[in-house]
CSV table of N, CA, C and O in Angstrom, one decimal:
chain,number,residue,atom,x,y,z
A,1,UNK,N,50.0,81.1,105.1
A,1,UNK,CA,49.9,82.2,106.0
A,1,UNK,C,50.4,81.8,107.4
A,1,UNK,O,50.0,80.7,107.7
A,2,UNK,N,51.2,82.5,108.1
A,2,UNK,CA,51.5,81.9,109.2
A,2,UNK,C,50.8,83.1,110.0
A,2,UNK,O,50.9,84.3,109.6
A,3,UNK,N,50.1,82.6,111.2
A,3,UNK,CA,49.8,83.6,112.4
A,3,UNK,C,49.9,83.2,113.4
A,3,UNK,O,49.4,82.3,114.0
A,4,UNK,N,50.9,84.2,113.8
A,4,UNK,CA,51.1,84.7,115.3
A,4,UNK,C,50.1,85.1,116.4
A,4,UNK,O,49.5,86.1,116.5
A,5,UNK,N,50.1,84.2,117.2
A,5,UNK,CA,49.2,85.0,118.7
A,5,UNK,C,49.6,86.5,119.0
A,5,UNK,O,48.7,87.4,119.1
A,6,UNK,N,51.1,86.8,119.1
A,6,UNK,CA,51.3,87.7,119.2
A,6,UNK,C,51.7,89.4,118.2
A,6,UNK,O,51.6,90.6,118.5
A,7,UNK,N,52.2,88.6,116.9
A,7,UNK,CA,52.7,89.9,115.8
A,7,UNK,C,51.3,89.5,114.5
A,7,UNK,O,51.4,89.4,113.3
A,8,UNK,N,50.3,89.3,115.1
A,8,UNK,CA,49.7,88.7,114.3
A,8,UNK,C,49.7,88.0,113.0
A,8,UNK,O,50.3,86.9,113.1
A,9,UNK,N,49.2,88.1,111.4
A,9,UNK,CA,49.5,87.4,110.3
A,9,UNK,C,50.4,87.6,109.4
A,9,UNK,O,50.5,88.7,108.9
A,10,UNK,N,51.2,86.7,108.8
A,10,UNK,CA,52.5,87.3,108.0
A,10,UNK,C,51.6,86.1,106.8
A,10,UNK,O,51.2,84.9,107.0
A,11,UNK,N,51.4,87.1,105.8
A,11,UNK,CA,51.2,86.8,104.4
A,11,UNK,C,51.9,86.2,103.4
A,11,UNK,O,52.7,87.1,103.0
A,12,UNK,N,52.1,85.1,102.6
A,12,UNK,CA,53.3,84.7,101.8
A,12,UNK,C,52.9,84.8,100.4
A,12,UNK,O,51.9,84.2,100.3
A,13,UNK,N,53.3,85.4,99.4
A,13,UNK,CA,52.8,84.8,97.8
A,13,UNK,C,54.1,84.5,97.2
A,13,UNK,O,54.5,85.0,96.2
A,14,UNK,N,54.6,83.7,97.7
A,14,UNK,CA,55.8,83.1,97.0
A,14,UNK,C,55.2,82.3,95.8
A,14,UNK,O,56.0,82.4,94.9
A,15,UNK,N,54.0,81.4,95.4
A,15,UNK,CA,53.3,81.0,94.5
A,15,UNK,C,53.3,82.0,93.6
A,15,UNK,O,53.6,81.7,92.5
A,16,UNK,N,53.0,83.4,93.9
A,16,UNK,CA,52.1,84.5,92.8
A,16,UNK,C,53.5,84.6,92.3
A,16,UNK,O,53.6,84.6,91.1
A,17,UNK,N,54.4,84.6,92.8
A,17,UNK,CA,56.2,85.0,92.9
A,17,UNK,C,56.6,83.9,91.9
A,17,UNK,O,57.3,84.2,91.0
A,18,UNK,N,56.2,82.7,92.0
A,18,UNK,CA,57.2,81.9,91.3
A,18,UNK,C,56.3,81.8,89.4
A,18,UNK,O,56.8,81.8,88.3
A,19,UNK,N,54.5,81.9,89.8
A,19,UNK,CA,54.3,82.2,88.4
A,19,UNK,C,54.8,83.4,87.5
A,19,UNK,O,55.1,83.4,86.3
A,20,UNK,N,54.9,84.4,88.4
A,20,UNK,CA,55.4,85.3,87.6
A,20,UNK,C,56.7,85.5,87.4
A,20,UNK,O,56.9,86.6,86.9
A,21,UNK,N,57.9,84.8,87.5
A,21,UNK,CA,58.8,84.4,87.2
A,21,UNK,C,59.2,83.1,86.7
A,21,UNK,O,60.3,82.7,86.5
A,22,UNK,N,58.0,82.6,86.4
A,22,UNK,CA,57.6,81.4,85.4
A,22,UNK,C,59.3,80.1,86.0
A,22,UNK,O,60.1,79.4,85.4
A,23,UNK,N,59.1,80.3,87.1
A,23,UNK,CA,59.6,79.4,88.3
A,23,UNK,C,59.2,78.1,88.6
A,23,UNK,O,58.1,78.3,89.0
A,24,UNK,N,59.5,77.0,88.8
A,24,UNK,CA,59.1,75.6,89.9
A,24,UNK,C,59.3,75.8,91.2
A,24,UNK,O,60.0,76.7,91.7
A,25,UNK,N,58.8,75.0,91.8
A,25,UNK,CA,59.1,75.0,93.0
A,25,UNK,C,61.0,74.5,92.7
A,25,UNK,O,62.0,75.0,93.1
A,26,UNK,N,60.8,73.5,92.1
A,26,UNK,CA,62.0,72.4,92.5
A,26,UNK,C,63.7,73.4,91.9
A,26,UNK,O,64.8,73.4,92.3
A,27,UNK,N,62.9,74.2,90.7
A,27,UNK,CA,64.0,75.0,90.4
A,27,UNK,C,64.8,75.8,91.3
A,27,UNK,O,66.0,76.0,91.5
A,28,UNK,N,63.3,76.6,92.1
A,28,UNK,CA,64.0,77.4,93.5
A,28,UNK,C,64.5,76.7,94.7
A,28,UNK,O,65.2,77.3,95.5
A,29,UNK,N,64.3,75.4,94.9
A,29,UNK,CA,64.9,74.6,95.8
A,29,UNK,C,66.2,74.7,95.8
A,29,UNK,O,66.9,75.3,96.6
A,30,UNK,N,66.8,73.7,94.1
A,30,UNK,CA,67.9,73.8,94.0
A,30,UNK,C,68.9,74.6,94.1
A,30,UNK,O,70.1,74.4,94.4
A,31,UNK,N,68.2,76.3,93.6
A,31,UNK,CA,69.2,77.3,93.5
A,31,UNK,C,69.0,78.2,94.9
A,31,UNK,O,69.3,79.4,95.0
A,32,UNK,N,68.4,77.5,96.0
A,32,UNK,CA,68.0,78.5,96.8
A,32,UNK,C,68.7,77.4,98.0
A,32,UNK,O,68.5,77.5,99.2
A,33,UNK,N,69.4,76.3,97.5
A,33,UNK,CA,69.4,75.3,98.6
A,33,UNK,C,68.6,75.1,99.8
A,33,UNK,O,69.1,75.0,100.9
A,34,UNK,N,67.4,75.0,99.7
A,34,UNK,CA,65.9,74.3,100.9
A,34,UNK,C,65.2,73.5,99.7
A,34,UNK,O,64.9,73.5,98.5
A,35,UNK,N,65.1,72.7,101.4
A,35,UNK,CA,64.6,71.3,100.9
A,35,UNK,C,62.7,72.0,100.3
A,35,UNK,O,62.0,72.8,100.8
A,36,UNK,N,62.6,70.7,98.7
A,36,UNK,CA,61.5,70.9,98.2
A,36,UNK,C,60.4,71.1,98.8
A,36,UNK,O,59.7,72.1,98.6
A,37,UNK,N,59.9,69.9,99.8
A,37,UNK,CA,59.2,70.2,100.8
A,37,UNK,C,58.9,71.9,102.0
A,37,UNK,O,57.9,72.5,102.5
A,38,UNK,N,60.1,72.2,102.1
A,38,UNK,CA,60.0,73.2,102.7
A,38,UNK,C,59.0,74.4,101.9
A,38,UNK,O,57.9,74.9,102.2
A,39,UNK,N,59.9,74.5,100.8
A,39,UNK,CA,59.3,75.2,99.7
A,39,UNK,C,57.8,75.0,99.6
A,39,UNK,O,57.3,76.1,99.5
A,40,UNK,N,57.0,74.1,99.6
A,40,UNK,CA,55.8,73.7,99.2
A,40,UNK,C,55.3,74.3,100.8
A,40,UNK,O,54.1,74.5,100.6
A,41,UNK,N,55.7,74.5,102.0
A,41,UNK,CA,55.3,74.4,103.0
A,41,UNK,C,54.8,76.3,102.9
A,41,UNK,O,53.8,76.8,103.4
A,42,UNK,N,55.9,76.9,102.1
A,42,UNK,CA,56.0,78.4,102.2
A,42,UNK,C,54.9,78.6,100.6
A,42,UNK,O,54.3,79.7,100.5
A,43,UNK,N,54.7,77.8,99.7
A,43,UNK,CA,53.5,78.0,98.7
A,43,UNK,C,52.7,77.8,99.3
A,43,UNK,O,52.0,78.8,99.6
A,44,UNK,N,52.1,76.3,100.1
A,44,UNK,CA,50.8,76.3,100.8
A,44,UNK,C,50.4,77.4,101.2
A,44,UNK,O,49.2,77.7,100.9
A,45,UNK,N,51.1,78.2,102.1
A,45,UNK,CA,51.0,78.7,103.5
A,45,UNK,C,50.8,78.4,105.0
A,45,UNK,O,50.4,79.2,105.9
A,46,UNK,N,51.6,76.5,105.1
A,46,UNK,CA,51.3,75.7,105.9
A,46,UNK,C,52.2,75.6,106.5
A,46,UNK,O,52.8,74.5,106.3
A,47,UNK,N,52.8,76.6,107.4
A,47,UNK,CA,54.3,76.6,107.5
A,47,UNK,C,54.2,76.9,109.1
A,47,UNK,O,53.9,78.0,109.3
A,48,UNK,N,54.4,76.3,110.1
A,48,UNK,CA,54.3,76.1,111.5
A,48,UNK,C,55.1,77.6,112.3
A,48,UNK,O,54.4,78.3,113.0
A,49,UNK,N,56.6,77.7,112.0
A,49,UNK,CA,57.6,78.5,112.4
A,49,UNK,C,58.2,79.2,111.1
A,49,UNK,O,58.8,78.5,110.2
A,50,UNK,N,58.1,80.2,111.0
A,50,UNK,CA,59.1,81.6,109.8
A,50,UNK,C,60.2,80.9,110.7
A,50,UNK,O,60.5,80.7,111.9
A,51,UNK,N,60.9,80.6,109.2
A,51,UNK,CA,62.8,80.8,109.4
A,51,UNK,C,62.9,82.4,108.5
A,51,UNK,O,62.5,82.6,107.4
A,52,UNK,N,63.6,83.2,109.4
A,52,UNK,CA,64.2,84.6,108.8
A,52,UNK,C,65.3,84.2,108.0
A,52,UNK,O,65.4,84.9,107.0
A,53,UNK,N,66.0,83.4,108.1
A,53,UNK,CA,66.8,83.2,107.1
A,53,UNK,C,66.2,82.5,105.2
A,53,UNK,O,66.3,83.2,104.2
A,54,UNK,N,65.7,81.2,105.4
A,54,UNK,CA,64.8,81.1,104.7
A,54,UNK,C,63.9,82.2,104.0
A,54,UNK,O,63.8,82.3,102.8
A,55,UNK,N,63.2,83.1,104.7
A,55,UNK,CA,62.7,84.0,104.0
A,55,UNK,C,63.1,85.2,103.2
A,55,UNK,O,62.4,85.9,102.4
A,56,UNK,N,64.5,85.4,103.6
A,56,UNK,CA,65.3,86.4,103.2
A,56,UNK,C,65.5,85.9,101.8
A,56,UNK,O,65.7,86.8,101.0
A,57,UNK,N,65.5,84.3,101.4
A,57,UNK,CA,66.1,84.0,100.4
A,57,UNK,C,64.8,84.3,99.2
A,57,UNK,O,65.2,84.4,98.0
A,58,UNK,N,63.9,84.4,99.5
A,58,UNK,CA,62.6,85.0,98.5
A,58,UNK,C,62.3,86.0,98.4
A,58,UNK,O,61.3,86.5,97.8
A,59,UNK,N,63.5,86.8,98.9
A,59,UNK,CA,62.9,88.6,98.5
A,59,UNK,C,64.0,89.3,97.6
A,59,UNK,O,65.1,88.8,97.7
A,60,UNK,N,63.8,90.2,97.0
A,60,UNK,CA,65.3,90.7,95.8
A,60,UNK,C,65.5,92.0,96.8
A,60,UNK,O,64.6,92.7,97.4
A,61,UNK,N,66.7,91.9,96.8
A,61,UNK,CA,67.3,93.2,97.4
A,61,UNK,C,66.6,94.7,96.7
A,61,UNK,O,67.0,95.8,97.1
């Protein structure tokens, strides 16, 4: 979860996202080009600064 002082909490279930698409992390790295680590940073929820680009890459049109 990342929170903002100001826009307050932005919620992630990229985890709930990759079980139910019976996904790895490492698989979505590869095909999503971000580094594994990153990825693990957006499962934790331990993620300092939202990249809007990065995030766009986890949502289906």
């Amino acid at each position: 979860m990342y929170d903002s002082k100001i826009y307050g909490k932005i919620r992630f279930k990229l985890a709930d996202i990759l079980e139910k698409e019976n996904m790895s992390k490492n698989h979505l790295s590869v095909i999503s080009n971000v580094r594994f680590d990153t990825i693990g940073k957006y499962v934790k929820g331990d993620i300092e600064r939202v990249s809007l680009d990065i995030s766009a890459l986890f949502v289906k049109p």
